[in-house]
Amino acid sequence: MVNIGTRQLLMSQLVLPGSSSHVRNFVSGSDGRTYEWRRCYPDTSGYDLFLLPNNMRIAAFRKMNAQTVVGPSHALLQYQFVHDPLLLEALLSLCIFRWTDLHGL
């Protein structure tokens, strides 16, 4: 189970089957829209987040190692929206999606 504010849902609701393999989607509880994480190719460690049905890319996750002023960084998430609840849902969904990918589920 996942608790997001006052909303409680199954973790599986954050990684619903998408439009093809290596794609997962979720319906945001904050705005009711459907979002889809897609694995990037040929770099399969990257993922892009799309707003459906208009297929607009709104975020990108890339693994990378870099030194920062606060310590080492291992990845970068760039996003083009200002909505904290959606950011939390997207991050949780991405974490679960990456975990299932790493374990071949």
PDB file of N, CA and C in Angstrom:
ATOM      1  N   MET A   1       0.832  -1.184   0.000  1.00  0.00           N
ATOM      2  CA  MET A   1       0.000   0.000   0.000  1.00  0.00           C
ATOM      3  C   MET A   1       0.878   1.249   0.000  1.00  0.00           C
ATOM      4  N   VAL A   2       0.353   2.293  -0.611  1.00  0.00           N
ATOM      5  CA  VAL A   2       1.012   3.597  -0.659  1.00  0.00           C
ATOM      6  C   VAL A   2       0.049   4.630  -0.091  1.00  0.00           C
ATOM      7  N   ASN A   3       0.553   5.493   0.779  1.00  0.00           N
ATOM      8  CA  ASN A   3      -0.238   6.607   1.290  1.00  0.00           C
ATOM      9  C   ASN A   3       0.332   7.892   0.719  1.00  0.00           C
ATOM     10  N   ILE A   4      -0.493   8.619  -0.019  1.00  0.00           N
ATOM     11  CA  ILE A   4      -0.112   9.909  -0.578  1.00  0.00           C
ATOM     12  C   ILE A   4      -1.134  10.912  -0.066  1.00  0.00           C
ATOM     13  N   GLY A   5      -0.741  11.686   0.923  1.00  0.00           N
ATOM     14  CA  GLY A   5      -1.693  12.580   1.573  1.00  0.00           C
ATOM     15  C   GLY A   5      -2.774  11.747   2.241  1.00  0.00           C
ATOM     16  N   THR A   6      -4.013  12.008   1.893  1.00  0.00           N
ATOM     17  CA  THR A   6      -5.130  11.236   2.450  1.00  0.00           C
ATOM     18  C   THR A   6      -5.521  10.068   1.554  1.00  0.00           C
ATOM     19  N   ARG A   7      -4.852   9.925   0.437  1.00  0.00           N
ATOM     20  CA  ARG A   7      -5.162   8.873  -0.536  1.00  0.00           C
ATOM     21  C   ARG A   7      -4.353   7.619  -0.238  1.00  0.00           C
ATOM     22  N   GLN A   8      -5.012   6.462  -0.277  1.00  0.00           N
ATOM     23  CA  GLN A   8      -4.339   5.187  -0.066  1.00  0.00           C
ATOM     24  C   GLN A   8      -4.634   4.303  -1.276  1.00  0.00           C
ATOM     25  N   LEU A   9      -3.581   3.717  -1.861  1.00  0.00           N
ATOM     26  CA  LEU A   9      -3.775   2.861  -3.024  1.00  0.00           C
ATOM     27  C   LEU A   9      -2.741   1.750  -3.048  1.00  0.00           C
ATOM     28  N   LEU A  10      -3.024   0.742  -3.839  1.00  0.00           N
ATOM     29  CA  LEU A  10      -2.077  -0.350  -4.029  1.00  0.00           C
ATOM     30  C   LEU A  10      -0.901   0.142  -4.854  1.00  0.00           C
ATOM     31  N   MET A  11       0.299  -0.307  -4.538  1.00  0.00           N
ATOM     32  CA  MET A  11       1.472   0.094  -5.322  1.00  0.00           C
ATOM     33  C   MET A  11       1.308  -0.298  -6.780  1.00  0.00           C
ATOM     34  N   SER A  12       0.613  -1.394  -7.050  1.00  0.00           N
ATOM     35  CA  SER A  12       0.416  -1.837  -8.433  1.00  0.00           C
ATOM     36  C   SER A  12      -0.349  -0.813  -9.264  1.00  0.00           C
ATOM     37  N   GLN A  13      -1.106   0.078  -8.617  1.00  0.00           N
ATOM     38  CA  GLN A  13      -1.836   1.105  -9.357  1.00  0.00           C
ATOM     39  C   GLN A  13      -0.903   2.184  -9.906  1.00  0.00           C
ATOM     40  N   LEU A  14       0.332   2.207  -9.430  1.00  0.00           N
ATOM     41  CA  LEU A  14       1.312   3.160  -9.936  1.00  0.00           C
ATOM     42  C   LEU A  14       2.138   2.601 -11.093  1.00  0.00           C
ATOM     43  N   VAL A  15       1.937   1.320 -11.412  1.00  0.00           N
ATOM     44  CA  VAL A  15       2.667   0.685 -12.521  1.00  0.00           C
ATOM     45  C   VAL A  15       1.719  -0.205 -13.324  1.00  0.00           C
ATOM     46  N   LEU A  16       0.629   0.372 -13.768  1.00  0.00           N
ATOM     47  CA  LEU A  16      -0.330  -0.365 -14.587  1.00  0.00           C
ATOM     48  C   LEU A  16       0.262  -0.657 -15.956  1.00  0.00           C
ATOM     49  N   PRO A  17      -0.177  -1.726 -16.626  1.00  0.00           N
ATOM     50  CA  PRO A  17       0.342  -2.004 -17.970  1.00  0.00           C
ATOM     51  C   PRO A  17       0.133  -0.810 -18.892  1.00  0.00           C
ATOM     52  N   GLY A  18       1.145  -0.530 -19.701  1.00  0.00           N
ATOM     53  CA  GLY A  18       1.081   0.594 -20.622  1.00  0.00           C
ATOM     54  C   GLY A  18       0.747   0.170 -22.025  1.00  0.00           C
ATOM     55  N   SER A  19       1.068   1.040 -22.961  1.00  0.00           N
ATOM     56  CA  SER A  19       0.707   0.830 -24.365  1.00  0.00           C
ATOM     57  C   SER A  19       1.561  -0.232 -25.048  1.00  0.00           C
ATOM     58  N   SER A  20       2.697  -0.598 -24.462  1.00  0.00           N
ATOM     59  CA  SER A  20       3.550  -1.651 -25.024  1.00  0.00           C
ATOM     60  C   SER A  20       4.416  -2.209 -23.890  1.00  0.00           C
ATOM     61  N   SER A  21       5.316  -3.138 -24.221  1.00  0.00           N
ATOM     62  CA  SER A  21       6.203  -3.674 -23.188  1.00  0.00           C
ATOM     63  C   SER A  21       7.188  -2.596 -22.757  1.00  0.00           C
ATOM     64  N   HIS A  22       7.690  -2.702 -21.563  1.00  0.00           N
ATOM     65  CA  HIS A  22       8.613  -1.728 -20.961  1.00  0.00           C
ATOM     66  C   HIS A  22       7.991  -0.337 -20.851  1.00  0.00           C
ATOM     67  N   VAL A  23       6.687  -0.334 -20.651  1.00  0.00           N
ATOM     68  CA  VAL A  23       5.931   0.904 -20.471  1.00  0.00           C
ATOM     69  C   VAL A  23       4.953   0.670 -19.328  1.00  0.00           C
ATOM     70  N   ARG A  24       4.848   1.641 -18.421  1.00  0.00           N
ATOM     71  CA  ARG A  24       3.893   1.537 -17.320  1.00  0.00           C
ATOM     72  C   ARG A  24       3.197   2.875 -17.152  1.00  0.00           C
ATOM     73  N   ASN A  25       1.918   2.833 -16.760  1.00  0.00           N
ATOM     74  CA  ASN A  25       1.217   4.089 -16.565  1.00  0.00           C
ATOM     75  C   ASN A  25       0.531   4.138 -15.212  1.00  0.00           C
ATOM     76  N   PHE A  26       0.064   5.321 -14.868  1.00  0.00           N
ATOM     77  CA  PHE A  26      -0.692   5.524 -13.640  1.00  0.00           C
ATOM     78  C   PHE A  26      -1.658   6.678 -13.857  1.00  0.00           C
ATOM     79  N   VAL A  27      -2.731   6.644 -13.100  1.00  0.00           N
ATOM     80  CA  VAL A  27      -3.704   7.735 -13.115  1.00  0.00           C
ATOM     81  C   VAL A  27      -3.439   8.567 -11.872  1.00  0.00           C
ATOM     82  N   SER A  28      -3.183   9.835 -12.073  1.00  0.00           N
ATOM     83  CA  SER A  28      -2.876  10.722 -10.963  1.00  0.00           C
ATOM     84  C   SER A  28      -4.115  10.974 -10.121  1.00  0.00           C
ATOM     85  N   GLY A  29      -3.969  10.825  -8.829  1.00  0.00           N
ATOM     86  CA  GLY A  29      -5.067  11.120  -7.919  1.00  0.00           C
ATOM     87  C   GLY A  29      -5.274  12.613  -7.745  1.00  0.00           C
ATOM     88  N   SER A  30      -4.273  13.386  -8.125  1.00  0.00           N
ATOM     89  CA  SER A  30      -4.376  14.834  -7.943  1.00  0.00           C
ATOM     90  C   SER A  30      -5.088  15.533  -9.094  1.00  0.00           C
ATOM     91  N   ASP A  31      -4.984  14.989 -10.311  1.00  0.00           N
ATOM     92  CA  ASP A  31      -5.651  15.650 -11.442  1.00  0.00           C
ATOM     93  C   ASP A  31      -6.460  14.705 -12.328  1.00  0.00           C
ATOM     94  N   GLY A  32      -6.441  13.401 -12.031  1.00  0.00           N
ATOM     95  CA  GLY A  32      -7.243  12.431 -12.778  1.00  0.00           C
ATOM     96  C   GLY A  32      -6.716  12.093 -14.163  1.00  0.00           C
ATOM     97  N   ARG A  33      -5.577  12.632 -14.546  1.00  0.00           N
ATOM     98  CA  ARG A  33      -5.004  12.359 -15.869  1.00  0.00           C
ATOM     99  C   ARG A  33      -4.158  11.089 -15.834  1.00  0.00           C
ATOM    100  N   THR A  34      -3.939  10.525 -17.016  1.00  0.00           N
ATOM    101  CA  THR A  34      -3.112   9.327 -17.145  1.00  0.00           C
ATOM    102  C   THR A  34      -1.722   9.723 -17.617  1.00  0.00           C
ATOM    103  N   TYR A  35      -0.715   9.170 -16.937  1.00  0.00           N
ATOM    104  CA  TYR A  35       0.689   9.422 -17.256  1.00  0.00           C
ATOM    105  C   TYR A  35       1.356   8.087 -17.542  1.00  0.00           C
ATOM    106  N   GLU A  36       2.397   8.108 -18.395  1.00  0.00           N
ATOM    107  CA  GLU A  36       3.048   6.865 -18.801  1.00  0.00           C
ATOM    108  C   GLU A  36       4.561   7.022 -18.781  1.00  0.00           C
ATOM    109  N   TRP A  37       5.229   6.153 -18.008  1.00  0.00           N
ATOM    110  CA  TRP A  37       6.689   6.068 -18.033  1.00  0.00           C
ATOM    111  C   TRP A  37       7.085   5.107 -19.135  1.00  0.00           C
ATOM    112  N   ARG A  38       8.035   5.516 -19.981  1.00  0.00           N
ATOM    113  CA  ARG A  38       8.542   4.673 -21.068  1.00  0.00           C
ATOM    114  C   ARG A  38      10.053   4.551 -20.932  1.00  0.00           C
ATOM    115  N   ARG A  39      10.524   3.322 -21.064  1.00  0.00           N
ATOM    116  CA  ARG A  39      11.962   3.099 -21.030  1.00  0.00           C
ATOM    117  C   ARG A  39      12.565   3.620 -22.330  1.00  0.00           C
ATOM    118  N   CYS A  40      13.736   4.252 -22.218  1.00  0.00           N
ATOM    119  CA  CYS A  40      14.410   4.814 -23.390  1.00  0.00           C
ATOM    120  C   CYS A  40      15.265   3.755 -24.081  1.00  0.00           C
ATOM    121  N   TYR A  41      15.436   3.918 -25.363  1.00  0.00           N
ATOM    122  CA  TYR A  41      16.313   3.046 -26.147  1.00  0.00           C
ATOM    123  C   TYR A  41      17.210   3.913 -26.995  1.00  0.00           C
ATOM    124  N   PRO A  42      18.461   3.570 -27.193  1.00  0.00           N
ATOM    125  CA  PRO A  42      19.136   2.337 -26.784  1.00  0.00           C
ATOM    126  C   PRO A  42      19.613   2.349 -25.339  1.00  0.00           C
ATOM    127  N   ASP A  43      19.611   3.502 -24.651  1.00  0.00           N
ATOM    128  CA  ASP A  43      20.029   3.574 -23.248  1.00  0.00           C
ATOM    129  C   ASP A  43      18.863   3.137 -22.368  1.00  0.00           C
ATOM    130  N   THR A  44      18.827   1.864 -21.998  1.00  0.00           N
ATOM    131  CA  THR A  44      17.686   1.321 -21.263  1.00  0.00           C
ATOM    132  C   THR A  44      17.670   1.723 -19.790  1.00  0.00           C
ATOM    133  N   SER A  45      18.636   2.524 -19.350  1.00  0.00           N
ATOM    134  CA  SER A  45      18.599   2.984 -17.961  1.00  0.00           C
ATOM    135  C   SER A  45      17.842   4.309 -17.841  1.00  0.00           C
ATOM    136  N   GLY A  46      17.407   4.867 -18.949  1.00  0.00           N
ATOM    137  CA  GLY A  46      16.664   6.124 -18.935  1.00  0.00           C
ATOM    138  C   GLY A  46      15.174   5.885 -19.120  1.00  0.00           C
ATOM    139  N   TYR A  47      14.378   6.804 -18.590  1.00  0.00           N
ATOM    140  CA  TYR A  47      12.919   6.719 -18.698  1.00  0.00           C
ATOM    141  C   TYR A  47      12.363   8.112 -18.977  1.00  0.00           C
ATOM    142  N   ASP A  48      11.308   8.170 -19.781  1.00  0.00           N
ATOM    143  CA  ASP A  48      10.615   9.416 -20.063  1.00  0.00           C
ATOM    144  C   ASP A  48       9.173   9.308 -19.593  1.00  0.00           C
ATOM    145  N   LEU A  49       8.646  10.402 -19.060  1.00  0.00           N
ATOM    146  CA  LEU A  49       7.260  10.448 -18.589  1.00  0.00           C
ATOM    147  C   LEU A  49       6.426  11.248 -19.588  1.00  0.00           C
ATOM    148  N   PHE A  50       5.318  10.637 -20.025  1.00  0.00           N
ATOM    149  CA  PHE A  50       4.433  11.260 -21.000  1.00  0.00           C
ATOM    150  C   PHE A  50       3.051  11.470 -20.392  1.00  0.00           C
ATOM    151  N   LEU A  51       2.434  12.561 -20.779  1.00  0.00           N
ATOM    152  CA  LEU A  51       1.041  12.830 -20.447  1.00  0.00           C
ATOM    153  C   LEU A  51       0.197  12.254 -21.564  1.00  0.00           C
ATOM    154  N   LEU A  52      -0.766  11.401 -21.210  1.00  0.00           N
ATOM    155  CA  LEU A  52      -1.644  10.789 -22.218  1.00  0.00           C
ATOM    156  C   LEU A  52      -2.990  11.506 -22.200  1.00  0.00           C
ATOM    157  N   PRO A  53      -3.762  11.539 -23.238  1.00  0.00           N
ATOM    158  CA  PRO A  53      -3.555  10.879 -24.522  1.00  0.00           C
ATOM    159  C   PRO A  53      -2.780  11.723 -25.529  1.00  0.00           C
ATOM    160  N   ASN A  54      -2.397  12.960 -25.183  1.00  0.00           N
ATOM    161  CA  ASN A  54      -1.743  13.792 -26.193  1.00  0.00           C
ATOM    162  C   ASN A  54      -0.263  13.482 -26.391  1.00  0.00           C
ATOM    163  N   ASN A  55       0.272  12.505 -25.634  1.00  0.00           N
ATOM    164  CA  ASN A  55       1.613  11.983 -25.861  1.00  0.00           C
ATOM    165  C   ASN A  55       2.702  13.048 -25.711  1.00  0.00           C
ATOM    166  N   MET A  56       2.548  13.934 -24.742  1.00  0.00           N
ATOM    167  CA  MET A  56       3.506  15.003 -24.521  1.00  0.00           C
ATOM    168  C   MET A  56       4.501  14.589 -23.433  1.00  0.00           C
ATOM    169  N   ARG A  57       5.795  14.646 -23.759  1.00  0.00           N
ATOM    170  CA  ARG A  57       6.826  14.301 -22.781  1.00  0.00           C
ATOM    171  C   ARG A  57       6.944  15.432 -21.770  1.00  0.00           C
ATOM    172  N   ILE A  58       6.824  15.083 -20.478  1.00  0.00           N
ATOM    173  CA  ILE A  58       6.873  16.113 -19.437  1.00  0.00           C
ATOM    174  C   ILE A  58       8.001  15.891 -18.432  1.00  0.00           C
ATOM    175  N   ALA A  59       8.715  14.759 -18.527  1.00  0.00           N
ATOM    176  CA  ALA A  59       9.831  14.513 -17.612  1.00  0.00           C
ATOM    177  C   ALA A  59      10.780  13.496 -18.228  1.00  0.00           C
ATOM    178  N   ALA A  60      12.031  13.552 -17.760  1.00  0.00           N
ATOM    179  CA  ALA A  60      13.053  12.607 -18.225  1.00  0.00           C
ATOM    180  C   ALA A  60      13.938  12.230 -17.040  1.00  0.00           C
ATOM    181  N   PHE A  61      14.195  10.938 -16.890  1.00  0.00           N
ATOM    182  CA  PHE A  61      15.086  10.411 -15.856  1.00  0.00           C
ATOM    183  C   PHE A  61      16.281   9.780 -16.558  1.00  0.00           C
ATOM    184  N   ARG A  62      17.490  10.157 -16.139  1.00  0.00           N
ATOM    185  CA  ARG A  62      18.703   9.588 -16.703  1.00  0.00           C
ATOM    186  C   ARG A  62      19.669   9.238 -15.580  1.00  0.00           C
ATOM    187  N   LYS A  63      20.237   8.021 -15.661  1.00  0.00           N
ATOM    188  CA  LYS A  63      21.292   7.643 -14.720  1.00  0.00           C
ATOM    189  C   LYS A  63      22.561   8.340 -15.157  1.00  0.00           C
ATOM    190  N   MET A  64      23.268   8.909 -14.210  1.00  0.00           N
ATOM    191  CA  MET A  64      24.544   9.553 -14.496  1.00  0.00           C
ATOM    192  C   MET A  64      25.265   9.790 -13.173  1.00  0.00           C
ATOM    193  N   ASN A  65      26.560   9.801 -13.213  1.00  0.00           N
ATOM    194  CA  ASN A  65      27.346  10.057 -12.012  1.00  0.00           C
ATOM    195  C   ASN A  65      28.022  11.405 -12.153  1.00  0.00           C
ATOM    196  N   ALA A  66      27.876  12.229 -11.126  1.00  0.00           N
ATOM    197  CA  ALA A  66      28.498  13.546 -11.125  1.00  0.00           C
ATOM    198  C   ALA A  66      28.729  13.985  -9.686  1.00  0.00           C
ATOM    199  N   GLN A  67      29.748  14.786  -9.493  1.00  0.00           N
ATOM    200  CA  GLN A  67      29.999  15.376  -8.189  1.00  0.00           C
ATOM    201  C   GLN A  67      29.240  16.701  -8.102  1.00  0.00           C
ATOM    202  N   THR A  68      28.600  16.926  -6.971  1.00  0.00           N
ATOM    203  CA  THR A  68      27.897  18.185  -6.744  1.00  0.00           C
ATOM    204  C   THR A  68      28.421  18.797  -5.454  1.00  0.00           C
ATOM    205  N   VAL A  69      27.979  19.996  -5.147  1.00  0.00           N
ATOM    206  CA  VAL A  69      28.442  20.659  -3.922  1.00  0.00           C
ATOM    207  C   VAL A  69      27.954  19.955  -2.660  1.00  0.00           C
ATOM    208  N   VAL A  70      26.901  19.141  -2.768  1.00  0.00           N
ATOM    209  CA  VAL A  70      26.387  18.424  -1.598  1.00  0.00           C
ATOM    210  C   VAL A  70      26.780  16.950  -1.588  1.00  0.00           C
ATOM    211  N   GLY A  71      27.571  16.517  -2.571  1.00  0.00           N
ATOM    212  CA  GLY A  71      28.011  15.134  -2.631  1.00  0.00           C
ATOM    213  C   GLY A  71      27.739  14.527  -3.993  1.00  0.00           C
ATOM    214  N   PRO A  72      27.977  13.221  -4.119  1.00  0.00           N
ATOM    215  CA  PRO A  72      27.802  12.580  -5.424  1.00  0.00           C
ATOM    216  C   PRO A  72      26.331  12.489  -5.839  1.00  0.00           C
ATOM    217  N   SER A  73      26.109  12.626  -7.129  1.00  0.00           N
ATOM    218  CA  SER A  73      24.782  12.464  -7.710  1.00  0.00           C
ATOM    219  C   SER A  73      24.826  11.254  -8.631  1.00  0.00           C
ATOM    220  N   HIS A  74      23.779  10.445  -8.615  1.00  0.00           N
ATOM    221  CA  HIS A  74      23.768   9.218  -9.405  1.00  0.00           C
ATOM    222  C   HIS A  74      22.724   9.222 -10.518  1.00  0.00           C
ATOM    223  N   ALA A  75      21.874  10.241 -10.533  1.00  0.00           N
ATOM    224  CA  ALA A  75      20.838  10.322 -11.565  1.00  0.00           C
ATOM    225  C   ALA A  75      20.329  11.759 -11.648  1.00  0.00           C
ATOM    226  N   LEU A  76      19.598  12.015 -12.736  1.00  0.00           N
ATOM    227  CA  LEU A  76      19.034  13.336 -12.965  1.00  0.00           C
ATOM    228  C   LEU A  76      17.585  13.185 -13.397  1.00  0.00           C
ATOM    229  N   LEU A  77      16.691  13.925 -12.758  1.00  0.00           N
ATOM    230  CA  LEU A  77      15.285  13.971 -13.166  1.00  0.00           C
ATOM    231  C   LEU A  77      14.982  15.401 -13.578  1.00  0.00           C
ATOM    232  N   GLN A  78      14.619  15.567 -14.833  1.00  0.00           N
ATOM    233  CA  GLN A  78      14.213  16.874 -15.343  1.00  0.00           C
ATOM    234  C   GLN A  78      12.719  16.807 -15.611  1.00  0.00           C
ATOM    235  N   TYR A  79      11.968  17.782 -15.096  1.00  0.00           N
ATOM    236  CA  TYR A  79      10.521  17.761 -15.296  1.00  0.00           C
ATOM    237  C   TYR A  79      10.017  19.153 -15.631  1.00  0.00           C
ATOM    238  N   GLN A  80       8.894  19.171 -16.375  1.00  0.00           N
ATOM    239  CA  GLN A  80       8.353  20.418 -16.913  1.00  0.00           C
ATOM    240  C   GLN A  80       6.951  20.682 -16.386  1.00  0.00           C
ATOM    241  N   PHE A  81       6.780  20.585 -15.085  1.00  0.00           N
ATOM    242  CA  PHE A  81       5.494  20.877 -14.470  1.00  0.00           C
ATOM    243  C   PHE A  81       5.730  21.364 -13.056  1.00  0.00           C
ATOM    244  N   VAL A  82       4.763  22.062 -12.516  1.00  0.00           N
ATOM    245  CA  VAL A  82       4.847  22.571 -11.150  1.00  0.00           C
ATOM    246  C   VAL A  82       3.610  22.070 -10.415  1.00  0.00           C
ATOM    247  N   HIS A  83       3.736  20.869  -9.857  1.00  0.00           N
ATOM    248  CA  HIS A  83       2.609  20.274  -9.146  1.00  0.00           C
ATOM    249  C   HIS A  83       3.179  19.211  -8.221  1.00  0.00           C
ATOM    250  N   ASP A  84       3.368  19.558  -6.956  1.00  0.00           N
ATOM    251  CA  ASP A  84       4.039  18.674  -6.000  1.00  0.00           C
ATOM    252  C   ASP A  84       3.408  17.290  -5.874  1.00  0.00           C
ATOM    253  N   PRO A  85       2.064  17.162  -5.788  1.00  0.00           N
ATOM    254  CA  PRO A  85       1.483  15.820  -5.690  1.00  0.00           C
ATOM    255  C   PRO A  85       1.804  14.945  -6.912  1.00  0.00           C
ATOM    256  N   LEU A  86       1.794  15.540  -8.105  1.00  0.00           N
ATOM    257  CA  LEU A  86       2.139  14.782  -9.314  1.00  0.00           C
ATOM    258  C   LEU A  86       3.603  14.368  -9.275  1.00  0.00           C
ATOM    259  N   LEU A  87       4.491  15.237  -8.809  1.00  0.00           N
ATOM    260  CA  LEU A  87       5.901  14.886  -8.714  1.00  0.00           C
ATOM    261  C   LEU A  87       6.084  13.690  -7.782  1.00  0.00           C
ATOM    262  N   LEU A  88       5.417  13.690  -6.658  1.00  0.00           N
ATOM    263  CA  LEU A  88       5.510  12.567  -5.727  1.00  0.00           C
ATOM    264  C   LEU A  88       4.994  11.275  -6.369  1.00  0.00           C
ATOM    265  N   GLU A  89       3.836  11.334  -7.026  1.00  0.00           N
ATOM    266  CA  GLU A  89       3.288  10.144  -7.701  1.00  0.00           C
ATOM    267  C   GLU A  89       4.230   9.653  -8.790  1.00  0.00           C
ATOM    268  N   ALA A  90       4.787  10.575  -9.570  1.00  0.00           N
ATOM    269  CA  ALA A  90       5.695  10.199 -10.655  1.00  0.00           C
ATOM    270  C   ALA A  90       6.957   9.540 -10.110  1.00  0.00           C
ATOM    271  N   LEU A  91       7.508  10.084  -9.032  1.00  0.00           N
ATOM    272  CA  LEU A  91       8.712   9.494  -8.439  1.00  0.00           C
ATOM    273  C   LEU A  91       8.446   8.106  -7.868  1.00  0.00           C
ATOM    274  N   LEU A  92       7.331   7.946  -7.169  1.00  0.00           N
ATOM    275  CA  LEU A  92       6.982   6.625  -6.638  1.00  0.00           C
ATOM    276  C   LEU A  92       6.776   5.626  -7.770  1.00  0.00           C
ATOM    277  N   SER A  93       6.062   6.042  -8.806  1.00  0.00           N
ATOM    278  CA  SER A  93       5.818   5.175  -9.950  1.00  0.00           C
ATOM    279  C   SER A  93       7.137   4.776 -10.624  1.00  0.00           C
ATOM    280  N   LEU A  94       8.032   5.746 -10.815  1.00  0.00           N
ATOM    281  CA  LEU A  94       9.327   5.461 -11.433  1.00  0.00           C
ATOM    282  C   LEU A  94      10.136   4.482 -10.595  1.00  0.00           C
ATOM    283  N   CYS A  95      10.153   4.675  -9.284  1.00  0.00           N
ATOM    284  CA  CYS A  95      10.904   3.752  -8.407  1.00  0.00           C
ATOM    285  C   CYS A  95      10.387   2.325  -8.525  1.00  0.00           C
ATOM    286  N   ILE A  96       9.081   2.170  -8.507  1.00  0.00           N
ATOM    287  CA  ILE A  96       8.500   0.822  -8.611  1.00  0.00           C
ATOM    288  C   ILE A  96       8.765   0.233  -9.989  1.00  0.00           C
ATOM    289  N   PHE A  97       8.607   1.040 -11.045  1.00  0.00           N
ATOM    290  CA  PHE A  97       8.858   0.589 -12.416  1.00  0.00           C
ATOM    291  C   PHE A  97      10.309   0.141 -12.573  1.00  0.00           C
ATOM    292  N   ARG A  98      11.261   0.934 -12.086  1.00  0.00           N
ATOM    293  CA  ARG A  98      12.668   0.568 -12.186  1.00  0.00           C
ATOM    294  C   ARG A  98      12.951  -0.707 -11.410  1.00  0.00           C
ATOM    295  N   TRP A  99      12.345  -0.862 -10.224  1.00  0.00           N
ATOM    296  CA  TRP A  99      12.545  -2.059  -9.428  1.00  0.00           C
ATOM    297  C   TRP A  99      12.047  -3.296 -10.183  1.00  0.00           C
ATOM    298  N   THR A 100      10.851  -3.188 -10.779  1.00  0.00           N
ATOM    299  CA  THR A 100      10.318  -4.341 -11.541  1.00  0.00           C
ATOM    300  C   THR A 100      11.180  -4.646 -12.756  1.00  0.00           C
ATOM    301  N   ASP A 101      11.699  -3.605 -13.412  1.00  0.00           N
ATOM    302  CA  ASP A 101      12.603  -3.829 -14.555  1.00  0.00           C
ATOM    303  C   ASP A 101      13.883  -4.541 -14.115  1.00  0.00           C
ATOM    304  N   LEU A 102      14.457  -4.097 -13.001  1.00  0.00           N
ATOM    305  CA  LEU A 102      15.704  -4.697 -12.523  1.00  0.00           C
ATOM    306  C   LEU A 102      15.526  -6.148 -12.104  1.00  0.00           C
ATOM    307  N   HIS A 103      14.320  -6.504 -11.679  1.00  0.00           N
ATOM    308  CA  HIS A 103      14.052  -7.873 -11.229  1.00  0.00           C
ATOM    309  C   HIS A 103      13.321  -8.702 -12.269  1.00  0.00           C
ATOM    310  N   GLY A 104      13.185  -8.173 -13.472  1.00  0.00           N
ATOM    311  CA  GLY A 104      12.575  -8.920 -14.568  1.00  0.00           C
ATOM    312  C   GLY A 104      11.112  -9.268 -14.359  1.00  0.00           C
ATOM    313  N   LEU A 105      10.378  -8.430 -13.684  1.00  0.00           N
ATOM    314  CA  LEU A 105       8.967  -8.693 -13.421  1.00  0.00           C
ATOM    315  C   LEU A 105       8.068  -8.049 -14.442  1.00  0.00           C
TER     316      LEU A 105
END
